[in-house]
């Protein structure tokens, strides 16, 4: 059957979107784009008890940051709206009535206390074909009594009447055919009169049908609901156009044991949310964006958690991911959340940025460290960045590796002083100043030749002299090629720092 690909991401606004949810959104998006289909964002807010203010905006902002485009949704509009379930009450009411009229659902009055009592009395109590006639519902009670209670405003729920003893087949594109017997299912609540809202199951099915969703791609945690959903499609007479299912593997803890949780992130120091989350009066949770990750790195990292391109490509842009994505290469087993790999992706994506772009990103970091970045030519910052970027995982790391281009050393590494600053070093550094002052072309290559010739002619120890030189200029014995540093700093500044080093560094016993 040729059917337009239409997929949906259907989060419930119950808190910050978890990184696993982001992956679900991403796979839906890749699949939609690859197939020239539509990507829907549907807000499933029928559980009023769990509604969290700000969560919907958070979802929108997260997807926008990552470049996961939405074709139809609350903000985007579309022909199948409203896209927020709390605005679709009439539709659900009408569909609940359809099931009731067809005898596929029934009204039940059992109060929470009555249900509790029943559970205490009957071991493993389940509301189903074997027990429903002993409960207070429209199947066990006379019709007039049911009407009287409803008219009197008694609270009720509508339950799905599951016929026992049937094999229900769920076809999952990833997992194949899963068969379960309907007798193990309970008569799920589909609607609650108390808040005039459907439950997740009914709303989800009705909307997938009305929005002409072709593929339901969602997390593995929803697999147990799938048989019920299959039966609901059938009850409505929609089995022929029911969407195909894909249940994505769980994201596992970094050690592979159990489901990834926020606590793992807190314990091991990585975010499990795309953006920082500020709950009202609660503790802030860190986000990938605020932790310095580039959105394209997060997308690439997430794409490979549960899918592989079938070859060994690792660095893939969104367009490449769209071209390569294939449900056949999704894995069934859980994907270990290797956050070190996430850092590696960020490093790689930073290397792909031009020095000029990285310099732009570095400006706020410099300002944050009290450096007036505007007082430096843009090319100066870009060159400094270019010399150290190979060592960074995050933009903020540029400060550690390039600070000396913007601030002279205020202290000198004790370890390096001890190792490199011998008694005769002040004198040798004084000679070095003479040599440097005599150089007209202060370019890296030229100064290197001249300084190395001088060291050789004097018979000095190359490593000792060069490291002492570096100590005065950088403050410690590491960093990029020494003469690249001095070229950028310029002769005057280089000489000034050596002089300061001579005055301030005290040889250590
Ligand atoms: N509202 C459900 C959730 O929060 C949607 C599950 C589904 O995609 O069917 O994940």
Short mmCIF file of C-alpha atoms and ligand atoms in Angstrom, two decimals:
data_model
loop_
_atom_site.label_atom_id
_atom_site.label_comp_id
_atom_site.label_asym_id
_atom_site.label_seq_id
_atom_site.Cartn_x
_atom_site.Cartn_y
_atom_site.Cartn_z
CA UNK A 1 0.00 0.00 0.00
CA UNK A 2 1.46 3.34 -1.00
CA UNK A 3 0.84 5.61 1.87
CA UNK A 4 2.30 8.97 2.64
CA UNK A 5 4.79 8.70 5.47
CA UNK A 6 3.48 10.65 8.43
CA UNK A 7 5.13 10.27 11.80
CA UNK A 8 4.62 11.98 15.10
CA UNK A 9 6.57 12.75 18.19
CA UNK A 10 4.06 12.74 21.01
CA UNK A 11 5.61 13.83 24.29
CA UNK A 12 3.70 14.44 27.48
CA UNK A 13 4.61 17.79 29.04
CA UNK A 14 5.40 16.29 32.43
CA UNK A 15 8.90 17.72 32.87
CA UNK A 16 12.06 18.29 30.85
CA UNK A 17 12.35 16.14 27.76
CA UNK A 18 14.74 13.28 28.52
CA UNK A 19 17.61 12.64 26.11
CA UNK A 20 15.95 9.31 25.19
CA UNK A 21 12.87 11.24 24.11
CA UNK A 22 15.09 13.47 22.01
CA UNK A 23 16.45 10.40 20.25
CA UNK A 24 12.88 9.23 19.55
CA UNK A 25 12.10 12.64 18.06
CA UNK A 26 15.29 12.52 16.00
CA UNK A 27 14.56 9.07 14.52
CA UNK A 28 11.04 10.15 13.64
CA UNK A 29 12.44 13.24 11.96
CA UNK A 30 15.12 11.33 10.01
CA UNK A 31 12.56 8.82 8.84
CA UNK A 32 10.09 11.52 7.81
CA UNK A 33 12.68 13.55 5.89
CA UNK A 34 14.13 10.54 4.18
CA UNK A 35 10.73 9.51 2.92
CA UNK A 36 9.50 12.95 1.97
CA UNK A 37 6.96 12.60 4.75
CA UNK A 38 5.52 14.80 7.47
CA UNK A 39 6.74 15.20 11.02
CA UNK A 40 4.05 16.00 13.57
CA UNK A 41 4.58 17.25 17.10
CA UNK A 42 1.60 16.33 19.24
CA UNK A 43 1.39 17.41 22.86
CA UNK A 44 -0.17 14.63 24.94
CA UNK A 45 -1.38 16.56 27.96
CA UNK A 46 -4.42 14.56 29.02
CA UNK A 47 -2.95 13.62 32.39
CA UNK A 48 -3.72 16.83 34.25
CA UNK A 49 -2.09 15.54 37.45
CA UNK A 50 1.29 15.28 35.80
CA UNK A 51 1.18 18.50 33.80
CA UNK A 52 4.24 20.71 34.40
CA UNK A 53 4.23 24.39 33.38
CA UNK A 54 7.03 25.27 30.98
CA UNK A 55 7.49 21.71 29.74
CA UNK A 56 5.86 22.37 26.38
CA UNK A 57 8.06 25.40 25.68
CA UNK A 58 11.03 23.32 26.75
CA UNK A 59 10.15 20.65 24.19
CA UNK A 60 9.82 23.22 21.41
CA UNK A 61 13.04 24.94 22.32
CA UNK A 62 14.97 21.67 22.55
CA UNK A 63 13.86 20.46 19.13
CA UNK A 64 14.57 23.85 17.58
CA UNK A 65 18.06 23.93 19.10
CA UNK A 66 18.86 20.52 17.64
CA UNK A 67 17.44 21.33 14.21
CA UNK A 68 14.71 18.70 14.44
CA UNK A 69 12.15 20.42 12.22
CA UNK A 70 8.42 20.08 12.79
CA UNK A 71 5.94 20.27 9.92
CA UNK A 72 2.72 20.22 11.91
CA UNK A 73 2.18 21.12 15.52
CA UNK A 74 0.81 23.58 18.03
CA UNK A 75 3.13 26.35 16.81
CA UNK A 76 3.38 25.28 13.19
CA UNK A 77 -0.32 24.66 12.59
CA UNK A 78 -1.52 22.13 10.01
CA UNK A 79 -4.63 20.50 8.63
CA UNK A 80 -5.08 17.95 11.38
CA UNK A 81 -5.22 20.19 14.44
CA UNK A 82 -5.58 20.96 17.21
CA UNK A 83 -2.24 19.35 18.02
CA UNK A 84 -2.66 19.58 21.77
CA UNK A 85 -4.80 16.85 23.25
CA UNK A 86 -6.42 19.01 25.92
CA UNK A 87 -7.96 20.96 23.04
CA UNK A 88 -9.51 17.87 21.47
CA UNK A 89 -12.00 16.88 24.15
CA UNK A 90 -14.99 16.90 21.78
CA UNK A 91 -13.23 14.49 19.47
CA UNK A 92 -12.47 12.04 22.27
CA UNK A 93 -15.97 12.29 23.74
CA UNK A 94 -17.41 11.42 20.35
CA UNK A 95 -15.08 8.44 19.98
CA UNK A 96 -15.80 7.13 23.46
CA UNK A 97 -19.48 7.25 22.54
CA UNK A 98 -18.78 5.28 19.35
CA UNK A 99 -17.24 2.45 21.38
CA UNK A 100 -20.03 2.54 23.97
CA UNK A 101 -22.74 2.43 21.28
CA UNK A 102 -21.02 -0.49 19.59
CA UNK A 103 -20.83 -2.41 22.88
CA UNK A 104 -17.02 -2.38 22.79
CA UNK A 105 -16.70 -0.36 25.95
CA UNK A 106 -18.74 0.10 29.11
CA UNK A 107 -19.29 2.52 31.94
CA UNK A 108 -17.91 1.64 35.38
CA UNK A 109 -18.69 3.31 38.71
CA UNK A 110 -16.29 1.52 41.04
CA UNK A 111 -14.69 4.06 43.33
CA UNK A 112 -10.97 3.98 44.06
CA UNK A 113 -11.84 2.65 47.55
CA UNK A 114 -13.96 -0.17 46.12
CA UNK A 115 -11.19 -1.13 43.73
CA UNK A 116 -8.69 -1.06 46.57
CA UNK A 117 -10.91 -3.31 48.69
CA UNK A 118 -11.27 -5.72 45.81
CA UNK A 119 -7.53 -5.89 45.32
CA UNK A 120 -7.05 -6.64 48.98
CA UNK A 121 -9.64 -9.40 48.82
CA UNK A 122 -8.73 -11.09 45.51
CA UNK A 123 -5.06 -11.94 44.91
CA UNK A 124 -3.78 -10.56 41.58
CA UNK A 125 -7.11 -8.93 40.93
CA UNK A 126 -7.52 -7.70 37.37
CA UNK A 127 -10.56 -5.89 35.99
CA UNK A 128 -11.38 -8.14 33.04
CA UNK A 129 -13.85 -10.66 31.60
CA UNK A 130 -13.47 -12.91 34.63
CA UNK A 131 -14.25 -10.22 37.20
CA UNK A 132 -16.22 -7.46 35.52
CA UNK A 133 -19.64 -8.96 36.26
CA UNK A 134 -18.89 -8.74 39.97
CA UNK A 135 -18.13 -5.03 39.73
CA UNK A 136 -20.33 -1.94 39.49
CA UNK A 137 -20.66 -1.22 35.80
CA UNK A 138 -23.08 -0.97 32.91
CA UNK A 139 -22.66 -4.67 32.13
CA UNK A 140 -23.54 -5.83 35.61
CA UNK A 141 -26.18 -3.22 36.49
CA UNK A 142 -29.64 -2.50 35.06
CA UNK A 143 -29.71 0.20 32.37
CA UNK A 144 -32.04 2.49 34.37
CA UNK A 145 -29.72 2.42 37.33
CA UNK A 146 -26.76 3.31 35.14
CA UNK A 147 -28.69 6.21 33.63
CA UNK A 148 -29.83 7.39 37.04
CA UNK A 149 -26.27 7.46 38.39
CA UNK A 150 -24.91 9.28 35.38
CA UNK A 151 -27.75 11.83 35.50
CA UNK A 152 -27.09 12.31 39.20
CA UNK A 153 -23.51 13.27 38.35
CA UNK A 154 -21.88 10.15 39.80
CA UNK A 155 -18.27 9.91 38.66
CA UNK A 156 -17.53 7.10 36.24
CA UNK A 157 -14.90 5.82 33.87
CA UNK A 158 -15.29 4.11 30.52
CA UNK A 159 -13.48 0.82 30.21
CA UNK A 160 -12.50 -1.09 27.11
CA UNK A 161 -14.25 -4.47 26.95
CA UNK A 162 -11.51 -6.90 26.06
CA UNK A 163 -12.65 -10.25 24.72
CA UNK A 164 -10.54 -12.94 26.37
CA UNK A 165 -8.79 -15.87 24.72
CA UNK A 166 -7.71 -14.17 21.51
CA UNK A 167 -4.22 -14.07 20.09
CA UNK A 168 -3.33 -10.47 19.41
CA UNK A 169 -0.57 -9.85 16.91
CA UNK A 170 1.65 -6.83 17.12
CA UNK A 171 3.81 -6.29 14.06
CA UNK A 172 6.88 -4.34 14.95
CA UNK A 173 9.12 -3.42 12.02
CA UNK A 174 12.13 -3.90 14.24
CA UNK A 175 11.13 -6.83 16.39
CA UNK A 176 8.95 -8.77 14.00
CA UNK A 177 5.69 -10.32 15.02
CA UNK A 178 4.89 -10.47 18.72
CA UNK A 179 1.80 -12.46 19.73
CA UNK A 180 0.14 -12.19 23.09
CA UNK A 181 -3.13 -13.58 24.41
CA UNK A 182 -5.85 -11.04 25.16
CA UNK A 183 -6.70 -12.82 28.42
CA UNK A 184 -3.71 -11.24 30.10
CA UNK A 185 -4.95 -7.73 29.32
CA UNK A 186 -7.21 -5.80 31.65
CA UNK A 187 -10.20 -3.69 30.68
CA UNK A 188 -8.21 -0.46 30.43
CA UNK A 189 -9.77 2.82 31.42
CA UNK A 190 -10.25 4.93 28.28
CA UNK A 191 -12.03 7.95 29.69
CA UNK A 192 -12.70 9.60 33.05
CA UNK A 193 -15.83 11.66 33.60
CA UNK A 194 -14.17 13.41 36.57
CA UNK A 195 -12.00 15.58 34.32
CA UNK A 196 -13.84 14.85 31.07
CA UNK A 197 -10.61 13.61 29.54
CA UNK A 198 -9.55 10.42 27.82
CA UNK A 199 -6.58 8.40 29.02
CA UNK A 200 -3.37 8.16 27.05
CA UNK A 201 -4.44 4.98 25.23
CA UNK A 202 -7.65 6.30 23.73
CA UNK A 203 -6.33 9.74 22.86
CA UNK A 204 -3.17 8.30 21.34
CA UNK A 205 -5.04 5.86 19.07
CA UNK A 206 -7.74 8.27 17.99
CA UNK A 207 -5.18 10.93 17.14
CA UNK A 208 -2.83 8.61 15.28
CA UNK A 209 -5.82 7.56 13.20
CA UNK A 210 -7.24 11.03 12.58
CA UNK A 211 -3.81 12.50 11.89
CA UNK A 212 -3.19 9.70 9.37
CA UNK A 213 -0.02 8.59 11.08
CA UNK A 214 1.69 5.87 9.03
CA UNK A 215 4.44 4.83 11.48
CA UNK A 216 4.49 4.95 15.25
CA UNK A 217 8.17 5.19 16.21
CA UNK A 218 8.52 5.36 19.97
CA UNK A 219 10.45 4.04 22.93
CA UNK A 220 10.47 0.41 23.97
CA UNK A 221 8.64 1.30 27.18
CA UNK A 222 5.47 1.56 25.10
CA UNK A 223 5.71 -1.96 23.69
CA UNK A 224 3.44 -3.42 26.42
CA UNK A 225 0.70 -0.99 25.34
CA UNK A 226 0.86 -2.09 21.72
CA UNK A 227 -1.51 -5.12 21.94
CA UNK A 228 -4.16 -2.93 23.52
CA UNK A 229 -3.63 -0.40 20.75
CA UNK A 230 -4.04 -3.09 18.11
CA UNK A 231 -7.35 -4.11 19.72
CA UNK A 232 -8.49 -0.50 19.84
CA UNK A 233 -7.81 0.00 16.13
CA UNK A 234 -9.87 -3.10 15.51
CA UNK A 235 -12.71 -1.98 17.76
CA UNK A 236 -12.96 1.27 15.83
CA UNK A 237 -12.85 -0.58 12.51
CA UNK A 238 -9.52 1.02 11.59
CA UNK A 239 -7.36 -2.09 11.48
CA UNK A 240 -6.63 -1.65 7.75
CA UNK A 241 -5.03 1.74 8.20
CA UNK A 242 -3.41 1.12 11.56
CA UNK A 243 0.14 2.53 11.64
CA UNK A 244 3.20 0.31 11.61
CA UNK A 245 5.00 0.08 14.96
CA UNK A 246 8.67 0.59 15.70
CA UNK A 247 9.71 0.31 19.34
CA UNK A 248 13.20 1.71 19.79
CA UNK A 249 15.67 0.11 22.18
CA UNK A 250 16.20 1.58 25.64
CA UNK A 251 19.10 3.85 26.42
CA UNK A 252 21.18 2.04 29.01
CA UNK A 253 23.46 3.28 31.77
CA UNK A 254 27.11 3.83 30.74
CA UNK A 255 28.03 0.44 32.26
CA UNK A 256 25.24 -1.19 30.26
CA UNK A 257 23.33 -2.34 33.34
CA UNK A 258 19.80 -0.97 33.45
CA UNK A 259 17.98 2.02 32.11
CA UNK A 260 19.76 5.38 31.91
CA UNK A 261 18.50 7.73 34.59
CA UNK A 262 19.08 11.29 35.69
CA UNK A 263 20.98 9.94 38.67
CA UNK A 264 23.58 8.35 36.37
CA UNK A 265 24.15 11.75 34.84
CA UNK A 266 24.50 13.42 38.23
CA UNK A 267 26.83 10.69 39.45
CA UNK A 268 29.09 10.62 36.40
CA UNK A 269 28.83 14.26 35.45
CA UNK A 270 26.95 14.41 32.17
CA UNK A 271 23.57 15.88 31.28
CA UNK A 272 20.56 13.71 30.45
CA UNK A 273 18.53 16.65 29.19
CA UNK A 274 19.06 18.69 26.03
CA UNK A 275 18.70 22.08 27.75
CA UNK A 276 19.14 23.22 31.30
CA UNK A 277 15.91 22.79 33.24
CA UNK A 278 14.81 25.14 35.98
CA UNK A 279 11.88 23.62 37.83
CA UNK A 280 9.81 25.98 39.96
CA UNK A 281 11.51 26.03 43.33
CA UNK A 282 13.49 22.89 42.48
CA UNK A 283 17.02 21.94 41.67
CA UNK A 284 18.42 22.94 38.27
CA UNK A 285 19.28 20.06 35.94
CA UNK A 286 22.14 20.50 33.51
CA UNK A 287 21.60 20.47 29.77
CA UNK A 288 23.76 19.65 26.76
CA UNK A 289 23.40 23.18 25.38
CA UNK A 290 24.57 24.93 28.54
CA UNK A 291 27.31 22.34 29.08
CA UNK A 292 28.95 23.47 25.86
CA UNK A 293 27.83 20.85 23.36
CA UNK A 294 27.21 21.81 19.77
CA UNK A 295 23.77 20.76 18.58
CA UNK A 296 25.20 18.94 15.56
CA UNK A 297 27.43 16.87 17.85
CA UNK A 298 24.49 15.89 20.05
CA UNK A 299 22.43 14.91 17.01
CA UNK A 300 25.24 12.78 15.60
CA UNK A 301 25.90 11.13 18.96
CA UNK A 302 22.21 10.35 19.56
CA UNK A 303 21.68 9.06 16.05
CA UNK A 304 24.24 6.33 16.70
CA UNK A 305 22.67 5.22 19.99
CA UNK A 306 20.53 2.41 18.64
CA UNK A 307 21.26 2.75 14.94
CA UNK A 308 24.29 2.31 12.71
CA UNK A 309 24.79 3.35 9.10
CA UNK A 310 25.87 -0.14 8.04
CA UNK A 311 29.42 1.08 7.38
CA UNK A 312 31.99 2.65 9.64
CA UNK A 313 31.07 6.31 9.12
CA UNK A 314 30.85 8.17 12.38
CA UNK A 315 30.79 11.89 11.65
CA UNK A 316 27.55 12.55 9.82
CA UNK A 317 25.70 15.80 9.32
CA UNK A 318 21.93 15.91 9.61
CA UNK A 319 21.65 15.65 5.82
CA UNK A 320 23.90 12.61 5.74
CA UNK A 321 21.94 11.03 8.56
CA UNK A 322 18.72 11.61 6.64
CA UNK A 323 20.22 9.98 3.57
CA UNK A 324 21.57 6.98 5.45
CA UNK A 325 18.92 6.36 8.10
CA UNK A 326 17.33 2.97 7.83
CA UNK A 327 15.06 1.19 10.29
CA UNK A 328 16.72 -2.08 9.27
CA UNK A 329 19.91 -0.93 10.96
CA UNK A 330 18.24 -0.06 14.23
CA UNK A 331 19.12 -2.42 17.02
CA UNK A 332 16.67 -4.33 19.15
CA UNK A 333 18.86 -4.48 22.19
CA UNK A 334 19.49 -1.52 24.49
CA UNK A 335 22.05 1.09 23.54
CA UNK A 336 24.72 1.84 26.11
CA UNK A 337 24.97 5.57 26.81
CA UNK A 338 28.65 6.16 26.20
CA UNK A 339 28.97 9.79 27.21
CA UNK A 340 32.73 9.82 26.57
CA UNK A 341 31.77 9.24 22.97
CA UNK A 342 29.50 12.26 23.22
CA UNK A 343 32.50 14.35 24.30
CA UNK A 344 34.49 12.93 21.41
CA UNK A 345 31.81 13.98 18.96
CA UNK A 346 31.86 17.47 20.38
CA UNK A 347 35.64 17.60 19.95
CA UNK A 348 35.33 16.47 16.35
CA UNK A 349 32.63 18.99 15.53
CA UNK A 350 34.67 21.79 17.07
CA UNK A 351 37.55 20.84 14.74
CA UNK A 352 35.20 21.26 11.77
CA UNK A 353 34.53 24.87 12.69
CA UNK A 354 36.67 27.58 11.13
CA UNK A 355 39.06 29.45 13.43
CA UNK A 356 36.97 32.57 12.85
CA UNK A 357 33.74 30.86 13.94
CA UNK A 358 35.40 29.36 16.98
CA UNK A 359 36.83 32.77 17.85
CA UNK A 360 33.29 34.19 17.84
CA UNK A 361 32.23 31.48 20.28
CA UNK A 362 35.30 32.17 22.41
CA UNK A 363 34.59 35.89 22.86
CA UNK A 364 31.98 35.46 25.63
CA UNK A 365 34.33 33.06 27.43
CA UNK A 366 37.11 35.65 27.32
CA UNK A 367 34.77 38.33 28.57
CA UNK A 368 33.69 35.97 31.34
CA UNK A 369 37.30 35.76 32.45
CA UNK A 370 37.63 39.52 32.60
CA UNK A 371 39.43 39.90 29.26
CA UNK A 372 38.22 42.73 27.05
CA UNK A 373 37.93 40.62 23.90
CA UNK A 374 36.90 43.64 21.83
CA UNK A 375 40.34 45.17 22.36
CA UNK A 376 41.92 42.34 20.33
CA UNK A 377 41.76 42.17 16.54
CA UNK A 378 39.47 39.36 15.41
CA UNK A 379 42.36 37.75 13.51
CA UNK A 380 44.45 37.65 16.67
CA UNK A 381 41.76 35.70 18.53
CA UNK A 382 41.23 33.41 15.53
CA UNK A 383 44.96 32.65 15.28
CA UNK A 384 45.21 31.90 19.00
CA UNK A 385 42.22 29.58 18.73
CA UNK A 386 43.66 27.89 15.66
CA UNK A 387 46.86 27.02 17.55
CA UNK A 388 45.11 25.19 20.40
CA UNK A 389 41.78 23.94 19.12
CA UNK A 390 43.05 20.41 18.57
CA UNK A 391 43.17 20.03 22.34
CA UNK A 392 39.66 21.11 23.24
CA UNK A 393 36.42 19.24 23.93
CA UNK A 394 34.35 22.32 24.66
CA UNK A 395 34.64 25.97 23.68
CA UNK A 396 35.26 26.88 27.31
CA UNK A 397 38.42 24.69 27.24
CA UNK A 398 39.94 27.30 24.93
CA UNK A 399 40.55 29.42 28.01
CA UNK A 400 42.77 26.80 29.63
CA UNK A 401 44.77 26.31 26.48
CA UNK A 402 44.94 29.86 25.12
CA UNK A 403 44.69 32.14 28.14
CA UNK A 404 48.35 33.17 27.88
CA UNK A 405 47.62 34.86 24.56
CA UNK A 406 45.42 37.28 26.49
CA UNK A 407 47.00 37.48 29.92
CA UNK A 408 50.66 37.22 30.93
CA UNK A 409 51.52 34.58 33.50
CA UNK A 410 50.91 35.70 37.09
CA UNK A 411 52.46 32.60 38.51
CA UNK A 412 54.75 29.90 37.23
CA UNK A 413 54.23 26.15 37.51
CA UNK A 414 56.26 25.07 40.55
CA UNK A 415 56.95 21.67 39.05
CA UNK A 416 58.34 23.20 35.86
CA UNK A 417 60.36 25.82 37.74
CA UNK A 418 61.96 23.10 39.78
CA UNK A 419 62.81 21.08 36.71
CA UNK A 420 63.87 23.86 34.31
CA UNK A 421 64.90 27.02 36.14
CA UNK A 422 68.49 26.35 37.07
CA UNK A 423 70.84 28.95 38.61
CA UNK A 424 72.23 30.02 35.24
CA UNK A 425 68.83 30.39 33.57
CA UNK A 426 68.35 34.11 34.34
CA UNK A 427 71.64 34.82 32.60
CA UNK A 428 70.82 32.61 29.59
CA UNK A 429 67.36 34.19 29.29
CA UNK A 430 69.05 37.58 29.33
CA UNK A 431 71.11 36.47 26.32
CA UNK A 432 67.95 35.18 24.66
CA UNK A 433 66.44 38.67 24.96
CA UNK A 434 69.44 40.06 23.08
CA UNK A 435 69.03 37.45 20.37
CA UNK A 436 65.30 38.10 20.00
CA UNK A 437 65.80 41.85 19.93
CA UNK A 438 68.11 41.34 16.99
CA UNK A 439 65.51 39.55 14.88
CA UNK A 440 63.70 41.70 12.32
CA UNK A 441 61.45 39.08 10.80
CA UNK A 442 59.76 37.68 13.91
CA UNK A 443 57.85 34.98 11.98
CA UNK A 444 57.76 31.53 13.53
CA UNK A 445 60.10 29.89 11.06
CA UNK A 446 62.71 32.65 11.02
CA UNK A 447 62.90 33.14 14.79
CA UNK A 448 63.12 29.41 15.26
CA UNK A 449 66.13 29.14 12.97
CA UNK A 450 67.92 32.02 14.64
CA UNK A 451 67.21 30.94 18.23
CA UNK A 452 68.14 27.30 17.59
CA UNK A 453 71.37 28.38 15.90
CA UNK A 454 72.23 30.51 18.91
CA UNK A 455 71.53 27.63 21.35
CA UNK A 456 73.73 25.31 19.28
CA UNK A 457 76.55 27.83 18.95
CA UNK A 458 76.63 28.27 22.72
CA UNK A 459 76.44 24.53 23.36
CA UNK A 460 73.39 24.99 25.62
CA UNK A 461 70.98 22.19 26.37
CA UNK A 462 68.18 22.62 23.86
CA UNK A 463 65.39 21.19 26.03
CA UNK A 464 66.35 23.17 29.11
CA UNK A 465 66.61 26.49 27.34
CA UNK A 466 63.46 26.10 25.31
CA UNK A 467 61.46 25.00 28.34
CA UNK A 468 62.71 27.88 30.44
CA UNK A 469 61.81 30.22 27.58
CA UNK A 470 58.32 28.69 27.49
CA UNK A 471 57.99 28.97 31.25
CA UNK A 472 58.49 32.74 31.12
CA UNK A 473 56.06 33.27 28.27
CA UNK A 474 53.32 30.74 29.07
CA UNK A 475 53.77 30.14 32.80
CA UNK A 476 54.17 26.40 32.38
CA UNK A 477 55.90 23.97 30.07
CA UNK A 478 53.10 23.11 27.71
CA UNK A 479 51.18 24.54 24.81
CA UNK A 480 51.55 24.81 21.05
CA UNK A 481 54.81 25.25 19.14
CA UNK A 482 56.85 27.91 20.94
CA UNK A 483 57.66 30.05 17.91
CA UNK A 484 54.02 30.06 16.77
CA UNK A 485 53.26 31.54 20.17
CA UNK A 486 55.95 34.20 19.94
CA UNK A 487 54.99 35.11 16.39
CA UNK A 488 51.45 35.85 17.54
CA UNK A 489 52.44 37.64 20.77
CA UNK A 490 55.02 39.73 18.91
CA UNK A 491 58.57 40.63 19.83
CA UNK A 492 57.82 43.31 22.38
CA UNK A 493 55.41 41.24 24.45
CA UNK A 494 57.65 38.16 24.26
CA UNK A 495 60.66 40.07 25.49
CA UNK A 496 58.64 41.76 28.22
CA UNK A 497 57.52 38.37 29.54
CA UNK A 498 61.02 36.92 29.54
CA UNK A 499 62.22 39.94 31.51
CA UNK A 500 59.38 39.54 33.97
CA UNK A 501 60.26 35.86 34.31
CA UNK A 502 63.87 36.70 35.07
CA UNK A 503 62.73 39.09 37.79
CA UNK A 504 60.09 36.84 39.32
CA UNK A 505 61.03 33.21 38.93
CA UNK A 506 63.12 31.98 41.83
CA UNK A 507 65.22 28.89 41.34
CA UNK A 508 64.06 26.05 43.59
CA UNK A 509 66.31 23.67 45.38
N1 LIG B 1 2.76 10.52 25.35
C1 LIG B 1 3.57 9.36 25.23
C2 LIG B 1 4.93 9.73 25.78
O1 LIG B 1 5.00 10.61 26.56
C3 LIG B 1 3.62 8.94 23.79
C4 LIG B 1 3.94 7.51 23.52
C5 LIG B 1 3.76 7.24 22.06
O2 LIG B 1 4.56 7.76 21.28
O3 LIG B 1 2.80 6.56 21.70
O4 LIG B 1 5.95 9.19 25.47
#
